[in-house]
Tab-separated table of C-alpha atoms in Angstrom:
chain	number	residue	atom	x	y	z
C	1	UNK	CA	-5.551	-15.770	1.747
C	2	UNK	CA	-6.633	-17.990	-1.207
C	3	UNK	CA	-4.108	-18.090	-4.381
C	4	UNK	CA	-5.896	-17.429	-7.387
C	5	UNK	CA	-3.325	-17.185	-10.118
C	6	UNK	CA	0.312	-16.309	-11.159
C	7	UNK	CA	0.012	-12.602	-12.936
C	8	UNK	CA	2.675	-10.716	-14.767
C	9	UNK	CA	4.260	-7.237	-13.891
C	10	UNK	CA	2.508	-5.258	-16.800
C	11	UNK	CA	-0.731	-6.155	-15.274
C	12	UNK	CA	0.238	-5.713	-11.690
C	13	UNK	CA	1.185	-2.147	-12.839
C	14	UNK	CA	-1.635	-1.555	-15.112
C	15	UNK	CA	-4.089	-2.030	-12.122
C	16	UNK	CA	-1.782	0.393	-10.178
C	17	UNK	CA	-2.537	2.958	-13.341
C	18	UNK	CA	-5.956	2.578	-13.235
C	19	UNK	CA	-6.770	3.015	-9.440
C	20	UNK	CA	-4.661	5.934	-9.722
C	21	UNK	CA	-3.157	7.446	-12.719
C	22	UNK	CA	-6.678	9.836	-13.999
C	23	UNK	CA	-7.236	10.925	-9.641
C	24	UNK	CA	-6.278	14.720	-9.904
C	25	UNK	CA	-4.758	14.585	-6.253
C	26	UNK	CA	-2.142	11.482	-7.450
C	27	UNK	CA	-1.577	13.819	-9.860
C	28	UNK	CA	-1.170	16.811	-7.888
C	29	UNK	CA	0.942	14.907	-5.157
C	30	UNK	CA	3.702	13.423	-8.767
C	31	UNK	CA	4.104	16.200	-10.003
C	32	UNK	CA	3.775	19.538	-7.519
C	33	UNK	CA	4.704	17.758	-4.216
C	34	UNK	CA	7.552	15.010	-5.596
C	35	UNK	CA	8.672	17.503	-8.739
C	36	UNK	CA	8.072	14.514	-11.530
C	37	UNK	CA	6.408	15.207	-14.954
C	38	UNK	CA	3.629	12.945	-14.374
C	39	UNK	CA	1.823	9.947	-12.519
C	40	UNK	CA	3.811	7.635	-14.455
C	41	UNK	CA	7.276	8.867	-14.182
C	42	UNK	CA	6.928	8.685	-10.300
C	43	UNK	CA	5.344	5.418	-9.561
C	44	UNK	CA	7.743	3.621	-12.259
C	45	UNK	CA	10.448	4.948	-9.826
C	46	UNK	CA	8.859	3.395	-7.115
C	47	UNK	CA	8.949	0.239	-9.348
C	48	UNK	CA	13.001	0.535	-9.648
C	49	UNK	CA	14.058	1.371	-6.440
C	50	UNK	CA	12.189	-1.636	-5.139
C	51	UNK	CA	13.068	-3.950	-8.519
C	52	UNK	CA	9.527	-4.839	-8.736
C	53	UNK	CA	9.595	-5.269	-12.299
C	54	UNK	CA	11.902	-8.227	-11.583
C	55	UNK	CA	9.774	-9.937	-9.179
C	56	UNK	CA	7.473	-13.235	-9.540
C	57	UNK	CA	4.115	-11.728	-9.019
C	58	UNK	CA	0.819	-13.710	-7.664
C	59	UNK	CA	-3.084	-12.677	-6.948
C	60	UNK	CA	-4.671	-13.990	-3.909
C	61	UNK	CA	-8.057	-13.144	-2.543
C	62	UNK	CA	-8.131	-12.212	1.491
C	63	UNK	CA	-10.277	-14.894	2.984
C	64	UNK	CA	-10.811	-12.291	6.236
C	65	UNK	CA	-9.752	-8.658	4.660
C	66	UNK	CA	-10.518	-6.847	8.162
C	67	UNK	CA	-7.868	-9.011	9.731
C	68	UNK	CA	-5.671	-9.731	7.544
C	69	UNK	CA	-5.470	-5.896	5.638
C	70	UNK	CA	-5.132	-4.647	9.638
C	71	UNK	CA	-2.030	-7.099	10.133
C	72	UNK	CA	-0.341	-5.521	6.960
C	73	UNK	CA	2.698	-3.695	7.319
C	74	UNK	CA	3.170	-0.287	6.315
C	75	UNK	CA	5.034	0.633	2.925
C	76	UNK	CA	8.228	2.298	2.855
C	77	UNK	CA	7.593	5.758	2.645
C	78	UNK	CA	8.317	9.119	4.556
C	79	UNK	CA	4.251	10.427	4.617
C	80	UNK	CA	3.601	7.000	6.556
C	81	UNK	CA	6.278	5.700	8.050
C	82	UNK	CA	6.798	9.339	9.904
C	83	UNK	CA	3.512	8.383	12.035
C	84	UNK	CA	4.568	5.408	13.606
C	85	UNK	CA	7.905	4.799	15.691
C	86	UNK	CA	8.752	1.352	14.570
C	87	UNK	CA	10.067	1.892	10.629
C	88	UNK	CA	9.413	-0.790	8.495
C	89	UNK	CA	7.863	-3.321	10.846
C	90	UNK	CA	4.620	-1.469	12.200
C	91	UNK	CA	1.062	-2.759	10.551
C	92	UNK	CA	-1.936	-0.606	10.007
C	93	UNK	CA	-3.214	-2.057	13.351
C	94	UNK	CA	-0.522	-0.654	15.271
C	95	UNK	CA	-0.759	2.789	13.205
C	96	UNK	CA	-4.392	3.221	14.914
C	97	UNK	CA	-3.903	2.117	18.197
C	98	UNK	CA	-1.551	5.232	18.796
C	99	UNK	CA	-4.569	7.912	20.232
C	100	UNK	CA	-2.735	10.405	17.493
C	101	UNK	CA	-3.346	8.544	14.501
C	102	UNK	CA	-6.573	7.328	15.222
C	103	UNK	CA	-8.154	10.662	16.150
C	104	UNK	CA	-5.931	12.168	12.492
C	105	UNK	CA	-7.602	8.897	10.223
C	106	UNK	CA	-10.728	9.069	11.989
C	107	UNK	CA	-11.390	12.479	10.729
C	108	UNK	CA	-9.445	12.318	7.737
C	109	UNK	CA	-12.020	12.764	4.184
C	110	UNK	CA	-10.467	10.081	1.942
C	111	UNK	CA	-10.052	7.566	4.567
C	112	UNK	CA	-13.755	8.437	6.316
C	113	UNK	CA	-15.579	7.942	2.241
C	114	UNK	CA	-13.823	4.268	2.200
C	115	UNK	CA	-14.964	3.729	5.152
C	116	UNK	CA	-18.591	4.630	4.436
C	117	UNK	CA	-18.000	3.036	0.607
C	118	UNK	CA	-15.363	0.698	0.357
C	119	UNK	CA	-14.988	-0.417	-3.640
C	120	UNK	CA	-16.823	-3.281	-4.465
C	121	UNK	CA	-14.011	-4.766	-6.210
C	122	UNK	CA	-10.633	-3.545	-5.036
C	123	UNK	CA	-6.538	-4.833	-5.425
C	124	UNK	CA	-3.598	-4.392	-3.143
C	125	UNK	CA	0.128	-4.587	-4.165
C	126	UNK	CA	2.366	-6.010	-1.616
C	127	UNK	CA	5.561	-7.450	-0.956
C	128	UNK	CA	6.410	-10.802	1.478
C	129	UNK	CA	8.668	-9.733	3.649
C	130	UNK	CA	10.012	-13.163	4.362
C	131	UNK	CA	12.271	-12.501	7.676
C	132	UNK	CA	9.730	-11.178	9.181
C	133	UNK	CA	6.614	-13.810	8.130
C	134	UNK	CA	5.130	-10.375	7.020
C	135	UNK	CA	3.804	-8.274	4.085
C	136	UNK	CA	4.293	-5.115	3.311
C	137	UNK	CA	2.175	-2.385	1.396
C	138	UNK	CA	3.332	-1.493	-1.620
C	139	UNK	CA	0.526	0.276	-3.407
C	140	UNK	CA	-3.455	1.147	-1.420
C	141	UNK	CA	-2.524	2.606	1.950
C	142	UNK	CA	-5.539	5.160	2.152
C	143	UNK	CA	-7.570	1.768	1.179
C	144	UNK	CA	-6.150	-0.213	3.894
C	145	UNK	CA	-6.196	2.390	6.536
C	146	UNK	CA	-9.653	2.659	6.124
C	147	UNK	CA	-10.161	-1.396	6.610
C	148	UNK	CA	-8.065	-0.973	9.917
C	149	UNK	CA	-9.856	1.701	11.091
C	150	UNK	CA	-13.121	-0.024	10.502
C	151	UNK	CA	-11.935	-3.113	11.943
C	152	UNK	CA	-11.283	-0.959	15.118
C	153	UNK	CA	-14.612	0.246	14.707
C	154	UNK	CA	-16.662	-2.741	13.269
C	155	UNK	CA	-17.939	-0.761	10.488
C	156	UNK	CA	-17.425	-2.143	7.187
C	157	UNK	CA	-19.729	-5.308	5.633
C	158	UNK	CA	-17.795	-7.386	2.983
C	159	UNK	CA	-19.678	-8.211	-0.165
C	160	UNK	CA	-16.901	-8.245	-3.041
C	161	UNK	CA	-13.541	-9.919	-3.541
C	162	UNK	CA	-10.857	-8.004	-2.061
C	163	UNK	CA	-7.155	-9.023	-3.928
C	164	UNK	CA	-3.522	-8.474	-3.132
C	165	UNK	CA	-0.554	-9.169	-6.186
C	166	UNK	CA	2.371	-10.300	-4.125
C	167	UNK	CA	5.965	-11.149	-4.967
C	168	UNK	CA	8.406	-11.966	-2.259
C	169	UNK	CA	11.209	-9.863	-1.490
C	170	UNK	CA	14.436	-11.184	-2.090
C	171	UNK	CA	15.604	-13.108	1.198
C	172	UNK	CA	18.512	-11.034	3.200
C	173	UNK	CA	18.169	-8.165	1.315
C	174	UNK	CA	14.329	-6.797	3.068
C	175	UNK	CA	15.874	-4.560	5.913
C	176	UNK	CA	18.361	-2.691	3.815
C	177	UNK	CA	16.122	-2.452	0.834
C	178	UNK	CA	13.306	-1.023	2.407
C	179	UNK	CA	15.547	0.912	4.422
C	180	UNK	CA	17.325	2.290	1.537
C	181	UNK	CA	13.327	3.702	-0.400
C	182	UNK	CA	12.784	5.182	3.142
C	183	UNK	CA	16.303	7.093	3.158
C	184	UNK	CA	15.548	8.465	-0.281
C	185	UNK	CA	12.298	8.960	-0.929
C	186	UNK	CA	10.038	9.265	-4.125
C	187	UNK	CA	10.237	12.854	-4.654
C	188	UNK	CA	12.507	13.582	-8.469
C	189	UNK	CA	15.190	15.653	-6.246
C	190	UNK	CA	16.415	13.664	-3.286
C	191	UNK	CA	16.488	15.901	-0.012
């Protein structure tokens, strides 16, 4: 990865808004699946449980996106973490090469259209999970799935800049932390 420049929450979150905030399934999954009033209300929870609004944030550009998106570690929550057995420390590389997951993403609409049209300009958000050596997803699984999957396959081309916002986790505190989102969840009512 290439820095490119230190960048401040509010803009961090306002790219997370506009990738997602107007998609009628984001809006669908806030606020009939997870029970919050809108987009907003349950990504900004996100954003507390993980302190992210407290964090030193910096772009980079991936130098080799189909490697280094593939060696990315999976976020912290239930919908993705329940497909692999390793919680917290399994990349999108290890996702696919369970038979499973591959054959589910292979077929699956969202992920198949990025493959076939990635953006020409897209942004990760991500975390440095320093014990570890490793970063984790925060925000643009679909997105990275899709760059696994056509790393697997050796289907995508890269013509545009693909960026990541990072921040490092706070040292000692990654395990339990991301441990802690998993146990709990996004959804309003904890279950």
């Amino acid at each position: 990865m290439k820095y490119i420049k230190d960048i401040i929450w509010d803009e961090v979150f306002g790219g997370w808004r506009q990738r997602e905030a107007n998609n009628p399934g984001w809006i669908k999954t806030a606020t009939e699946i997870k029970g919050w009033p809108n987009w907003e209300s349950w990504r900004k929870f996100t954003v507390s449980q993980l302190g992210l609004e407290k964090l030193d944030w910096q772009l980079y550009e991936f130098t080799d996106p189909l490697t280094e998106i593939s060696k990315i570690l999976i976020g912290p929550y239930g919908g993705w973490q329940s497909r692999v057995a390793n919680k917290n420390k399994s990349t999108f590389a290890d996702l696919l090469n369970n038979k499973e997951q591959y054959e589910f993403f292979k077929k699956h609409d969202a992920v198949s259209s990025l493959v076939k049209d990635f953006p020409k300009e897209t942004e990760f958000i991500g975390l440095l999970r320093k014990d570890l050596n490793k970063i984790v997803l925060i925000e643009g699984h679909h997105r990275a799935v899709a760059v696994a999957l056509a790393q697997k396959e050796g289907k995508i081309n890269w013509s545009s800049m693909v960026k990541i916002v990072l921040a490092e986790l706070p040292t000692g505190s990654e395990e339990s932390l991301l441990g802690n989102v998993l146990a709990r969840g996004t959804s309003k009512d904890k279950k």
